[in-house]
């Protein structure tokens, strides 16, 4: 096992002592202790929470070994000083490491270093009492074998329950907040925010339901910040009716009439519409009228609920208990998303119910908000940030869409999110339209909703796949310049649902905004990473939010690296970088020659393939996209004529591919239409990380004592494989200039096309080969027409440009 | 969706009223209400827990439709009587069904019947107030779309939190206990039971740690029963050192020297050993000295923790914080297992710690115990039952081993539990030996433990695979006659880890004990079924335990069917039967002829196969057992010479195979050694249930308000497949008489062998074909020597006997 902790805050000795006192490890009895053995024993006695008597405590001591021959009880009885070796032998056991597997009693520090655990300063082989206090401090801050700091593991055993009801502000340790607020006494209340919009056109401003969880202490004067998760899924989903709208992708690609569109022709410009008057406020109260039992929660938020943060979930327009219609990411949804933030800062009213217009203010709010959540949730956080709304200090956008065109389209083609062929903006609108789950409400608006879906279907324009006004309204890049919140991004380099371009554009799009930006790039697909063993994600976010929302000067912005990248070769390896996908990166240019990628000049030559399969093969791959992808990489005979594969010679050294691989191609189609797909491949026999993380232990990660739990997970190596896709891309040959200008395509005429593939950050090992596959139908993402179209590439006029990390 | 509830208790009207009063739905305000509309509204107002004001309640009413055109608020305002249709329209919505998917407002009762939901009696289209009370009662008892009764869904919203601290005994509804005890106030305490054994031979009786959770109310006089889970995994496991002991299965089968053993030669007879004196008791207390934070829990136990039951986890000899050595299921482990029961009934002492000999009694115990848990846990429940120990009223043995030989061996062969080639009794002993996790303890006993593992390795005798004294000591069948507890069994018909023979022998082995026995046979592998949507397992167990442990006469034994079988064809279909695998079942006899199973007489003929593959094929299948099984059923060319396949003609009608399929074979081997494996197959193209249940929603099944949660799951249909294994079996050709007598095997001489395959309960559909595959190396279970052995079957002297359900 290898530990990676990025959220450890360098702390001066005096501050260590102060914190140890605050959390109760140092008290009047042991603060001035001069006997290091007695001091250590007093620390241990406070950590062994299960033992209520000295007999029991002594028994527990006997279960630990301090040296190769002495158990901890014997050692404490006989030694006169605490040896560094004994301390770390015991520390490793306290951190759940085992001498049969993880370390040996004669060299605990060797193991500590190998596992990458924190070792405290010491002048010689024995700790002074000061050094020991410091060593205990750092032990508390160190992760154990289950991916939790020792202090958090003590919290999960009840260490901080004695603080419940006795604290009037958050308690900090090593720059991060501790769980000292009783999660079973949380206030759960519902308010209805009046949002300045009328998205269902009923002549009234939309009321939006918000579910609030806040510490009980707010009832007695504590002002708290908010973690706000905008989740359209939160109030339920319509899986069946959404499924019904799913589009058939077994249709042919069609010729598009060329146009001469310029951006201004398709640009989205907000319409000025008359907004209904706000409701007349009919009184005010501090007490909510509605509660709820179990919110649909994000475990990262659960972790913060005992740590002095409020959490709010809001599903927004068109969801259960709220007004309005779903729109899949347009400005109306952004307005909906930020309305609760405006309420929290006092700029919008909310009501206790939908009828009486009794206002309720966020009197407990410290007016500082962070947004959290993955996928659509992170997308709305990004959308909210682009408004520059006051009070939104930071967003943590995980696997977020930054442009809906990059989610459902690419290069003038309909390109499905990986795993969801046939999904589109209309399907997602229907799926998240949870007003349907309340028949009494839905009954009133059924017809209007049908019309809304039809409008979305017209707007999304599956026929062309082009960028248009509909998509321009859903492109957050346009408003990146307005972002004033600090942005913490998290994305999977293997996320083919929300593809990496979405985060790369955000990363590179706000560099001159003057905000702090951080990014973690992991090797997962479309997942959360807050319960991984090898990285301290929850701690990082704790450090970050303690700084952003509590205004504590904990140096979070300096401590957390700008870029943290999980390695794709070595498990449990996370590395800090200064930047990612920087446009000043060096590049490596490969020419296409025969079946090779080469830096030599290539001979004049063409290569062709035909995008057509026998019916049974076509149907097989249509129904099994996973096998199709496997067979494509393996050059399976069935697929041999449907693609071209080019490979470099085995590499002489490791390459760190960093950013967008670009392809310049001269190509012809045998018809007046055509599409191309590309995959860049790592060819080489090796064990690679599994696609999905492995479950290490279910429910083993407690957010604190007797509270919610998460499953501990980690990426592990799978069986040996011969190839892995690094990145991919697609283009409609009629969109050579851009995504909205449709070009003519004459059969059998060569055209130049340039394609930026999805950005990556990939460690390609020596002796492996870099590969490029050119094909047309992408069974998992494009339409599947099985059309008899021949594509020909002018090899000597085609190049692959690979960016390398500087 | 289809609902199946077996735990609904027929309840007289007067009792319904009494219960509605007890749980607060009827009170002094509404008990004598004569207006059915007002009565309904009062019920609804008590059910809408989230609404704290009448405005909010009215808003909630408006979100439900009562008829095709009126919402519930409008209906209540305008109607003079509660129509049955309106009631069930609303009821379906309360149960989370949706009119767009599950029902239509003009015919809710049609949907109720289709979904198999409970409909209350009514004389005509409108409910009288009495009928309405009854209808509300039955609604509370009915499962919703998320697999929970409506009353339990209300509990999860906090309905019963107002009962916390105010009840002095369990509260019942429809014969089952309700969650009225605050789970956050549970007393968590540790005691050390002195077990009458010295399994680590240190001259002292073994002290065994038990973790107890009991309702706070026990501190004030409440006596409670115990759900006891004996789990050797509970205190941690040694995955790495266990893995190291795993045996190589890529070894040849070897010839065994014939013997003339009789049972008495190998029978296990308990040795009389001198037992150390009990500890001298040095005082007594009612207060424990040690606590714990988060037990490793079974969610079914979690469900009972708020319902007036205590729960105890004990890991037993050789586990962390306990004395003794692991033995993998021998009588010493049984003694260890029941020691806590003897403490609960006052027959053994326990101490507050391991040092001071201060006794602590189970003064809060009502002296009634049930055992719960799956696999090894259920096995120990079975073992405990075979002692007839006082106080053990019932065991719920899920996927339990009833004879360890049937777990690690079969027919004179080493046969791995499915998925664990190379595992054996020694590996399991090491894995569960959690004393290793406490180096201070382990240090003292390291050498003795090494010796214990060596002794187990000698005893298990992997070389022969024969039944011997070691296995006889671990065969619970011998003591079935002593079982006095009622036995509730649960087993997967596709469990190839703990194979179905284990449960069939228990089921048929205690029929004359005079105890009540129940069994649920599901279509899963080695899984829990307490969070399935389509069966009310938790309710069934609640009904059962309320009867067994609280002594409530709720007719549990009459209400719960003897046998409940999940159908393998139709999803969400569970059917009641009187018996399973009854030896009086009818049988169908098939002869083997060419490649056919036929009821005609077969011609004189032989058929042969050779158990040998080219090296690359062998290595491929060795490393990928799943593909091997798939290819075997598909008659993949690579495997063609390594097996024989026989099929019936397509069946003209459905057959319900019930019990043990038997094979009579005349066979020869080309060597003086040999093994045969058999699979019975359902050949026929159809959609079949997936091997593993699908996750419907994570954490959606709350055990009660603000308490632990479970993932809701269900078996769903997978893609179409052409074949499925029904059952299998194995035999060493040198064990033709039994598992301990080794016979001579002369090369190329024909011998008669008879094999009972694992029992089944299988719905084989018309037009499908029943198949039999005869082969030797079972890549997932036997040794894999890739030996060049030719096997020949005398077809006309071989038959397959298939038992059919009467």
PDB file of C-alpha atoms in Angstrom, chain A residues 260-447:
ATOM      1  CA  UNK A 260     -22.546  29.890 -44.875  1.00  0.00           C
ATOM      2  CA  UNK A 261     -23.342  30.404 -41.243  1.00  0.00           C
ATOM      3  CA  UNK A 262     -21.227  32.649 -39.107  1.00  0.00           C
ATOM      4  CA  UNK A 263     -21.228  32.621 -35.347  1.00  0.00           C
ATOM      5  CA  UNK A 264     -23.410  35.706 -35.101  1.00  0.00           C
ATOM      6  CA  UNK A 265     -26.092  33.855 -37.079  1.00  0.00           C
ATOM      7  CA  UNK A 266     -26.442  31.212 -34.443  1.00  0.00           C
ATOM      8  CA  UNK A 267     -25.377  33.096 -31.361  1.00  0.00           C
ATOM      9  CA  UNK A 268     -27.718  32.798 -28.378  1.00  0.00           C
ATOM     10  CA  UNK A 269     -28.864  36.157 -27.103  1.00  0.00           C
ATOM     11  CA  UNK A 270     -31.092  36.246 -24.068  1.00  0.00           C
ATOM     12  CA  UNK A 271     -34.601  37.341 -24.892  1.00  0.00           C
ATOM     13  CA  UNK A 272     -36.025  40.082 -22.786  1.00  0.00           C
ATOM     14  CA  UNK A 273     -39.202  38.639 -21.412  1.00  0.00           C
ATOM     15  CA  UNK A 274     -41.631  40.225 -19.048  1.00  0.00           C
ATOM     16  CA  UNK A 275     -41.074  38.700 -15.617  1.00  0.00           C
ATOM     17  CA  UNK A 276     -44.094  38.281 -13.344  1.00  0.00           C
ATOM     18  CA  UNK A 277     -44.084  40.491 -10.275  1.00  0.00           C
ATOM     19  CA  UNK A 278     -42.644  38.996  -7.123  1.00  0.00           C
ATOM     20  CA  UNK A 279     -45.128  37.710  -4.588  1.00  0.00           C
ATOM     21  CA  UNK A 280     -46.363  40.171  -2.017  1.00  0.00           C
ATOM     22  CA  UNK A 281     -44.735  39.202   1.243  1.00  0.00           C
ATOM     23  CA  UNK A 282     -47.319  38.484   3.863  1.00  0.00           C
ATOM     24  CA  UNK A 283     -45.267  38.256   7.023  1.00  0.00           C
ATOM     25  CA  UNK A 284     -41.976  36.865   8.217  1.00  0.00           C
ATOM     26  CA  UNK A 285     -40.866  34.002  10.427  1.00  0.00           C
ATOM     27  CA  UNK A 286     -37.643  32.365  11.560  1.00  0.00           C
ATOM     28  CA  UNK A 287     -39.229  28.924  11.723  1.00  0.00           C
ATOM     29  CA  UNK A 288     -39.770  26.584   8.792  1.00  0.00           C
ATOM     30  CA  UNK A 289     -43.019  24.676   8.303  1.00  0.00           C
ATOM     31  CA  UNK A 290     -41.727  21.653   6.494  1.00  0.00           C
ATOM     32  CA  UNK A 291     -39.083  19.078   7.222  1.00  0.00           C
ATOM     33  CA  UNK A 292     -37.731  15.958   5.551  1.00  0.00           C
ATOM     34  CA  UNK A 293     -36.253  12.681   6.707  1.00  0.00           C
ATOM     35  CA  UNK A 294     -33.516  11.438   4.422  1.00  0.00           C
ATOM     36  CA  UNK A 295     -32.126  13.659   1.763  1.00  0.00           C
ATOM     37  CA  UNK A 296     -30.517  12.045  -1.235  1.00  0.00           C
ATOM     38  CA  UNK A 297     -27.002  12.900  -0.122  1.00  0.00           C
ATOM     39  CA  UNK A 298     -23.444  13.060  -1.381  1.00  0.00           C
ATOM     40  CA  UNK A 299     -21.199  11.346   1.159  1.00  0.00           C
ATOM     41  CA  UNK A 300     -18.663  14.176   0.960  1.00  0.00           C
ATOM     42  CA  UNK A 301     -21.387  16.493   2.239  1.00  0.00           C
ATOM     43  CA  UNK A 302     -22.248  13.959   4.959  1.00  0.00           C
ATOM     44  CA  UNK A 303     -18.623  14.162   6.110  1.00  0.00           C
ATOM     45  CA  UNK A 304     -19.003  17.927   6.602  1.00  0.00           C
ATOM     46  CA  UNK A 305     -22.336  17.803   8.429  1.00  0.00           C
ATOM     47  CA  UNK A 306     -20.739  17.180  11.816  1.00  0.00           C
ATOM     48  CA  UNK A 307     -17.989  19.704  11.080  1.00  0.00           C
ATOM     49  CA  UNK A 308     -19.876  22.983  11.324  1.00  0.00           C
ATOM     50  CA  UNK A 309     -21.166  23.303   7.779  1.00  0.00           C
ATOM     51  CA  UNK A 310     -24.743  23.442   6.597  1.00  0.00           C
ATOM     52  CA  UNK A 311     -25.680  21.446   3.527  1.00  0.00           C
ATOM     53  CA  UNK A 312     -28.390  22.351   1.042  1.00  0.00           C
ATOM     54  CA  UNK A 313     -29.822  20.223  -1.734  1.00  0.00           C
ATOM     55  CA  UNK A 314     -31.941  21.837  -4.405  1.00  0.00           C
ATOM     56  CA  UNK A 315     -33.185  20.126  -7.542  1.00  0.00           C
ATOM     57  CA  UNK A 316     -34.303  23.262  -9.356  1.00  0.00           C
ATOM     58  CA  UNK A 317     -36.882  24.104 -11.993  1.00  0.00           C
ATOM     59  CA  UNK A 318     -39.147  21.282 -13.066  1.00  0.00           C
ATOM     60  CA  UNK A 319     -38.501  19.004 -10.123  1.00  0.00           C
ATOM     61  CA  UNK A 320     -40.735  17.603  -7.416  1.00  0.00           C
ATOM     62  CA  UNK A 321     -42.233  20.272  -5.124  1.00  0.00           C
ATOM     63  CA  UNK A 322     -40.807  23.052  -7.291  1.00  0.00           C
ATOM     64  CA  UNK A 323     -42.244  25.052 -10.191  1.00  0.00           C
ATOM     65  CA  UNK A 324     -40.885  25.421 -13.689  1.00  0.00           C
ATOM     66  CA  UNK A 325     -39.688  23.159 -16.443  1.00  0.00           C
ATOM     67  CA  UNK A 326     -36.491  21.267 -17.049  1.00  0.00           C
ATOM     68  CA  UNK A 327     -34.347  22.744 -19.792  1.00  0.00           C
ATOM     69  CA  UNK A 328     -31.102  20.741 -19.673  1.00  0.00           C
ATOM     70  CA  UNK A 329     -28.613  23.405 -18.868  1.00  0.00           C
ATOM     71  CA  UNK A 330     -29.849  26.646 -20.428  1.00  0.00           C
ATOM     72  CA  UNK A 331     -29.688  30.079 -18.755  1.00  0.00           C
ATOM     73  CA  UNK A 332     -33.050  29.455 -17.089  1.00  0.00           C
ATOM     74  CA  UNK A 333     -31.518  26.530 -15.250  1.00  0.00           C
ATOM     75  CA  UNK A 334     -28.568  28.667 -14.217  1.00  0.00           C
ATOM     76  CA  UNK A 335     -30.946  31.295 -12.823  1.00  0.00           C
ATOM     77  CA  UNK A 336     -32.720  28.524 -10.925  1.00  0.00           C
ATOM     78  CA  UNK A 337     -29.434  27.173  -9.621  1.00  0.00           C
ATOM     79  CA  UNK A 338     -28.158  30.406  -8.126  1.00  0.00           C
ATOM     80  CA  UNK A 339     -31.455  31.522  -6.600  1.00  0.00           C
ATOM     81  CA  UNK A 340     -30.710  29.719  -3.331  1.00  0.00           C
ATOM     82  CA  UNK A 341     -27.304  31.402  -3.131  1.00  0.00           C
ATOM     83  CA  UNK A 342     -29.044  34.757  -3.522  1.00  0.00           C
ATOM     84  CA  UNK A 343     -31.378  33.753  -0.713  1.00  0.00           C
ATOM     85  CA  UNK A 344     -28.430  32.812   1.485  1.00  0.00           C
ATOM     86  CA  UNK A 345     -26.892  36.242   0.943  1.00  0.00           C
ATOM     87  CA  UNK A 346     -30.182  38.053   1.429  1.00  0.00           C
ATOM     88  CA  UNK A 347     -30.836  39.002  -2.189  1.00  0.00           C
ATOM     89  CA  UNK A 348     -33.906  36.856  -2.820  1.00  0.00           C
ATOM     90  CA  UNK A 349     -36.836  35.889  -0.643  1.00  0.00           C
ATOM     91  CA  UNK A 350     -37.876  32.386   0.311  1.00  0.00           C
ATOM     92  CA  UNK A 351     -41.152  31.256   1.817  1.00  0.00           C
ATOM     93  CA  UNK A 352     -42.132  28.655   4.368  1.00  0.00           C
ATOM     94  CA  UNK A 353     -44.673  27.122   2.003  1.00  0.00           C
ATOM     95  CA  UNK A 354     -46.094  27.603  -1.471  1.00  0.00           C
ATOM     96  CA  UNK A 355     -49.308  29.280  -0.356  1.00  0.00           C
ATOM     97  CA  UNK A 356     -49.030  31.810   2.411  1.00  0.00           C
ATOM     98  CA  UNK A 357     -46.147  34.054   1.272  1.00  0.00           C
ATOM     99  CA  UNK A 358     -44.615  34.079   4.725  1.00  0.00           C
ATOM    100  CA  UNK A 359     -40.964  34.938   4.240  1.00  0.00           C
ATOM    101  CA  UNK A 360     -38.175  33.064   5.953  1.00  0.00           C
ATOM    102  CA  UNK A 361     -34.633  34.407   5.874  1.00  0.00           C
ATOM    103  CA  UNK A 362     -31.352  32.505   6.050  1.00  0.00           C
ATOM    104  CA  UNK A 363     -30.636  34.138   9.371  1.00  0.00           C
ATOM    105  CA  UNK A 364     -28.143  31.421  10.299  1.00  0.00           C
ATOM    106  CA  UNK A 365     -26.024  31.772   7.148  1.00  0.00           C
ATOM    107  CA  UNK A 366     -22.533  33.257   7.177  1.00  0.00           C
ATOM    108  CA  UNK A 367     -23.221  34.158   3.518  1.00  0.00           C
ATOM    109  CA  UNK A 368     -20.423  31.984   2.175  1.00  0.00           C
ATOM    110  CA  UNK A 369     -21.264  29.127  -0.159  1.00  0.00           C
ATOM    111  CA  UNK A 370     -19.432  26.335  -1.925  1.00  0.00           C
ATOM    112  CA  UNK A 371     -21.032  24.083  -4.518  1.00  0.00           C
ATOM    113  CA  UNK A 372     -20.321  20.369  -4.670  1.00  0.00           C
ATOM    114  CA  UNK A 373     -21.305  17.372  -6.730  1.00  0.00           C
ATOM    115  CA  UNK A 374     -20.434  15.330  -9.783  1.00  0.00           C
ATOM    116  CA  UNK A 375     -21.632  15.243 -13.384  1.00  0.00           C
ATOM    117  CA  UNK A 376     -24.849  17.276 -13.855  1.00  0.00           C
ATOM    118  CA  UNK A 377     -24.362  18.511 -10.276  1.00  0.00           C
ATOM    119  CA  UNK A 378     -20.855  19.768 -11.008  1.00  0.00           C
ATOM    120  CA  UNK A 379     -22.134  21.179 -14.277  1.00  0.00           C
ATOM    121  CA  UNK A 380     -24.612  23.362 -12.435  1.00  0.00           C
ATOM    122  CA  UNK A 381     -21.843  24.438 -10.076  1.00  0.00           C
ATOM    123  CA  UNK A 382     -19.871  25.547 -13.133  1.00  0.00           C
ATOM    124  CA  UNK A 383     -22.948  27.274 -14.539  1.00  0.00           C
ATOM    125  CA  UNK A 384     -23.492  29.062 -11.234  1.00  0.00           C
ATOM    126  CA  UNK A 385     -19.868  30.215 -11.144  1.00  0.00           C
ATOM    127  CA  UNK A 386     -20.184  31.765 -14.608  1.00  0.00           C
ATOM    128  CA  UNK A 387     -22.726  34.229 -13.175  1.00  0.00           C
ATOM    129  CA  UNK A 388     -20.218  35.611 -10.669  1.00  0.00           C
ATOM    130  CA  UNK A 389     -22.994  35.433  -8.090  1.00  0.00           C
ATOM    131  CA  UNK A 390     -22.109  37.036  -4.775  1.00  0.00           C
ATOM    132  CA  UNK A 391     -21.459  34.620  -1.898  1.00  0.00           C
ATOM    133  CA  UNK A 392     -20.313  31.718  -4.070  1.00  0.00           C
ATOM    134  CA  UNK A 393     -16.729  31.499  -2.858  1.00  0.00           C
ATOM    135  CA  UNK A 394     -15.758  28.297  -4.589  1.00  0.00           C
ATOM    136  CA  UNK A 395     -17.086  25.418  -6.607  1.00  0.00           C
ATOM    137  CA  UNK A 396     -15.847  21.874  -6.480  1.00  0.00           C
ATOM    138  CA  UNK A 397     -16.862  20.698  -9.906  1.00  0.00           C
ATOM    139  CA  UNK A 398     -16.423  16.981 -10.364  1.00  0.00           C
ATOM    140  CA  UNK A 399     -16.734  15.391 -13.805  1.00  0.00           C
ATOM    141  CA  UNK A 400     -18.639  18.472 -14.903  1.00  0.00           C
ATOM    142  CA  UNK A 401     -19.909  19.463 -18.316  1.00  0.00           C
ATOM    143  CA  UNK A 402     -18.642  22.890 -19.369  1.00  0.00           C
ATOM    144  CA  UNK A 403     -20.449  22.921 -22.713  1.00  0.00           C
ATOM    145  CA  UNK A 404     -23.437  20.717 -23.423  1.00  0.00           C
ATOM    146  CA  UNK A 405     -22.410  20.454 -27.068  1.00  0.00           C
ATOM    147  CA  UNK A 406     -19.290  18.675 -25.846  1.00  0.00           C
ATOM    148  CA  UNK A 407     -21.555  16.279 -23.963  1.00  0.00           C
ATOM    149  CA  UNK A 408     -24.043  15.269 -26.668  1.00  0.00           C
ATOM    150  CA  UNK A 409     -22.249  16.330 -29.861  1.00  0.00           C
ATOM    151  CA  UNK A 410     -18.794  16.581 -31.406  1.00  0.00           C
ATOM    152  CA  UNK A 411     -17.483  17.947 -34.673  1.00  0.00           C
ATOM    153  CA  UNK A 412     -20.904  18.233 -36.305  1.00  0.00           C
ATOM    154  CA  UNK A 413     -21.925  14.751 -35.202  1.00  0.00           C
ATOM    155  CA  UNK A 414     -24.326  13.372 -32.652  1.00  0.00           C
ATOM    156  CA  UNK A 415     -21.890  11.718 -30.223  1.00  0.00           C
ATOM    157  CA  UNK A 416     -23.405   9.889 -27.281  1.00  0.00           C
ATOM    158  CA  UNK A 417     -21.990  10.072 -23.794  1.00  0.00           C
ATOM    159  CA  UNK A 418     -20.178   6.734 -23.360  1.00  0.00           C
ATOM    160  CA  UNK A 419     -22.623   4.041 -22.341  1.00  0.00           C
ATOM    161  CA  UNK A 420     -25.733   5.988 -23.296  1.00  0.00           C
ATOM    162  CA  UNK A 421     -26.324   5.723 -27.046  1.00  0.00           C
ATOM    163  CA  UNK A 422     -29.511   7.541 -27.996  1.00  0.00           C
ATOM    164  CA  UNK A 423     -29.564   9.831 -25.008  1.00  0.00           C
ATOM    165  CA  UNK A 424     -29.979  13.530 -25.686  1.00  0.00           C
ATOM    166  CA  UNK A 425     -31.029  16.776 -24.040  1.00  0.00           C
ATOM    167  CA  UNK A 426     -34.714  15.836 -24.281  1.00  0.00           C
ATOM    168  CA  UNK A 427     -34.182  12.463 -22.621  1.00  0.00           C
ATOM    169  CA  UNK A 428     -32.311  14.051 -19.737  1.00  0.00           C
ATOM    170  CA  UNK A 429     -34.980  16.725 -19.354  1.00  0.00           C
ATOM    171  CA  UNK A 430     -37.637  14.034 -19.106  1.00  0.00           C
ATOM    172  CA  UNK A 431     -35.611  11.875 -16.738  1.00  0.00           C
ATOM    173  CA  UNK A 432     -35.074  14.718 -14.303  1.00  0.00           C
ATOM    174  CA  UNK A 433     -38.582  16.146 -14.610  1.00  0.00           C
ATOM    175  CA  UNK A 434     -39.656  14.878 -11.205  1.00  0.00           C
ATOM    176  CA  UNK A 435     -42.794  17.011 -11.130  1.00  0.00           C
ATOM    177  CA  UNK A 436     -44.149  13.968 -12.942  1.00  0.00           C
ATOM    178  CA  UNK A 437     -43.764  12.038  -9.695  1.00  0.00           C
ATOM    179  CA  UNK A 438     -46.516  14.149  -8.162  1.00  0.00           C
ATOM    180  CA  UNK A 439     -49.572  13.408 -10.261  1.00  0.00           C
ATOM    181  CA  UNK A 440     -51.590  16.169  -8.602  1.00  0.00           C
ATOM    182  CA  UNK A 441     -49.057  18.694  -9.771  1.00  0.00           C
ATOM    183  CA  UNK A 442     -48.228  17.089 -13.110  1.00  0.00           C
ATOM    184  CA  UNK A 443     -51.893  16.865 -14.087  1.00  0.00           C
ATOM    185  CA  UNK A 444     -52.047  20.678 -14.435  1.00  0.00           C
ATOM    186  CA  UNK A 445     -49.078  20.980 -16.759  1.00  0.00           C
ATOM    187  CA  UNK A 446     -49.044  17.787 -18.785  1.00  0.00           C
ATOM    188  CA  UNK A 447     -49.722  19.434 -22.138  1.00  0.00           C
TER     189      UNK A 447
END
